[in-house]
Amino acid sequence: QKGYIRLVARTVNGSVEISVEDSGPGIPESKRHQLFQKFQQSLDELNQGTGIGLAVCKNLSDLMGAEIRLDDAFDSGVEGCLGTRFVIRLNQPAISVEGTLRTNQATQESQERSPLVESSVVFSSSPEPASMSLPVSLSVLFVDDDTVLRRMFTRALKRVCPGWDVSDASNGETALRLTETRDYDVIFMDQYMASIEKQLLGTETVRALRSRGVKSVICGLSANDMEQQFKEAGADAFLFKPFPCEKEALSVELTRVLKTRGMLC
């Protein structure tokens, strides 16, 4: 029997509405009233994770003037699987894609015809990005259970420092094995890593690495403020998730991490 996850965008009463629905087991009624509160216990058997995902979604929705809710009347249509449907009402009208494309095309054509615009680009006096001061070659290990996040980090890092050699691991146990046969200049370590079995926390992995004599620069990662816990475990720096993917913003964070060990010229 096949399940599904659907993302739907539509206009309702002149406002854009986005919904995410699935054919999973659903959310028990006893937990529905506290969905958007921080640090709610996970619904899975492992009880891993921070429990702040929906709270962050609620905060972001509030900042945008949007509304997010659980559709209590939703039924997935799959026997034995009630499913779940979250709805975000943006309180904004839909835009015309065709009009936007025409506007962008006209702007581009105008810039190509204008020598003034061309001159302002060529002779721009904007400061050089922070990546100019970063080492040309470093070995990096990125430890996170999220496959997509590992790929995103690798791509973002390669844009800033194309000469860096990036490896990844999905949990602390794998990181410990990798460091047995290779020395890394920098290790980025997530705190919570879920799996079928209980995994080491990021702070526990950092302690294990230091106890084995690993001298790498270690940067803790978490959506929570765990800087003190990571540093007490032996980490050199801490970075909030989600990390910046923009080139200059990521360059600034990398510079800050490497400065903790004087690795910059």
Coordinates of N, CA, C and O in Angstrom, one line a residue, residues 5 7-9 16 25 27 35 45 57 73 86 90 102 123 125 133 137 160 165 177 183 212 225 230 238 250 258 264:
I5 N 3.1 12.2 0.4 CA 3.3 13.5 1.0 C 3.0 14.5 -0.1 O 3.5 14.4 -1.2
L7 N 2.5 18.7 -1.2 CA 2.6 20.1 -1.0 C 1.7 20.8 -2.0 O 1.8 20.6 -3.2
V8 N 0.7 21.6 -1.5 CA -0.3 22.2 -2.4 C -0.3 23.7 -2.1 O -0.3 24.2 -1.0
A9 N -0.3 24.5 -3.2 CA -0.4 26.0 -3.1 C -1.6 26.4 -3.9 O -1.8 25.9 -5.0
V16 N -3.1 33.6 -0.7 CA -2.3 32.4 -1.0 C -2.4 31.5 0.3 O -2.1 31.9 1.4
P25 N 0.4 8.2 10.3 CA -0.5 7.7 11.4 C -1.3 8.9 12.0 O -2.3 8.6 12.7
I27 N -1.7 12.7 14.2 CA -1.3 13.2 15.5 C -2.4 13.0 16.5 O -3.6 13.3 16.3
L35 N 1.0 21.5 19.8 CA 1.8 21.3 18.7 C 2.9 22.4 18.5 O 4.0 22.1 18.2
E45 N 9.3 6.7 18.3 CA 9.7 5.8 19.5 C 11.1 6.2 20.0 O 11.4 5.9 21.2
C57 N 8.3 27.1 12.9 CA 7.4 27.4 11.8 C 6.4 28.4 12.3 O 6.0 29.3 11.5
A73 N -10.0 18.4 10.5 CA -10.9 17.6 9.8 C -10.3 16.7 8.6 O -11.0 16.0 8.0
F86 N -1.2 20.3 7.5 CA -0.9 21.7 8.1 C -1.2 22.7 7.0 O -0.9 22.5 5.8
L90 N -1.0 32.8 4.0 CA 0.0 33.8 3.9 C -0.6 35.2 4.1 O 0.1 36.2 4.3
R102 N 8.0 39.1 -17.3 CA 8.1 40.2 -18.3 C 8.9 41.4 -17.7 O 9.7 42.0 -18.3
F123 N 33.2 48.9 -11.9 CA 34.1 49.7 -11.0 C 33.5 49.8 -9.6 O 33.7 50.7 -8.8
S125 N 33.1 49.4 -5.8 CA 34.1 49.4 -4.7 C 33.7 48.6 -3.5 O 34.2 48.9 -2.4
S133 N 40.5 35.6 3.0 CA 41.5 35.3 4.1 C 41.5 33.9 4.5 O 42.2 33.5 5.4
S137 N 43.4 25.4 1.3 CA 43.2 23.9 1.4 C 43.0 23.5 2.9 O 43.9 23.7 3.7
V160 N 32.5 28.7 -1.4 CA 33.3 29.6 -0.7 C 34.8 29.2 -0.8 O 35.7 30.0 -1.0
D165 N 38.6 19.9 1.1 CA 38.2 18.5 0.9 C 37.2 18.2 2.0 O 37.5 18.2 3.2
R177 N 35.0 6.6 13.9 CA 35.7 5.6 13.0 C 36.5 6.3 12.0 O 37.7 5.9 11.7
D183 N 43.2 12.4 9.8 CA 43.2 13.7 10.5 C 42.4 14.7 9.8 O 42.7 15.0 8.6
R212 N 40.4 10.8 22.7 CA 41.2 10.1 21.9 C 42.4 10.9 21.3 O 43.2 10.4 20.5
D225 N 20.5 26.9 21.6 CA 21.7 27.6 22.1 C 22.4 26.6 23.0 O 22.2 26.5 24.2
F230 N 28.6 22.6 24.3 CA 29.6 22.1 23.3 C 31.0 22.5 23.8 O 32.0 21.6 23.7
F238 N 30.8 27.3 18.0 CA 29.5 26.9 17.9 C 28.8 27.7 16.8 O 29.0 28.9 16.7
L250 N 28.4 32.8 4.9 CA 29.1 31.6 5.3 C 30.6 31.9 5.5 O 31.2 31.3 6.4
L258 N 37.5 29.4 12.5 CA 39.0 29.2 12.3 C 39.8 30.1 13.2 O 40.9 29.7 13.6
L264 N 44.0 31.4 10.7 CA 44.0 32.4 9.6 C 45.3 33.2 9.6 O 45.9 33.5 10.7

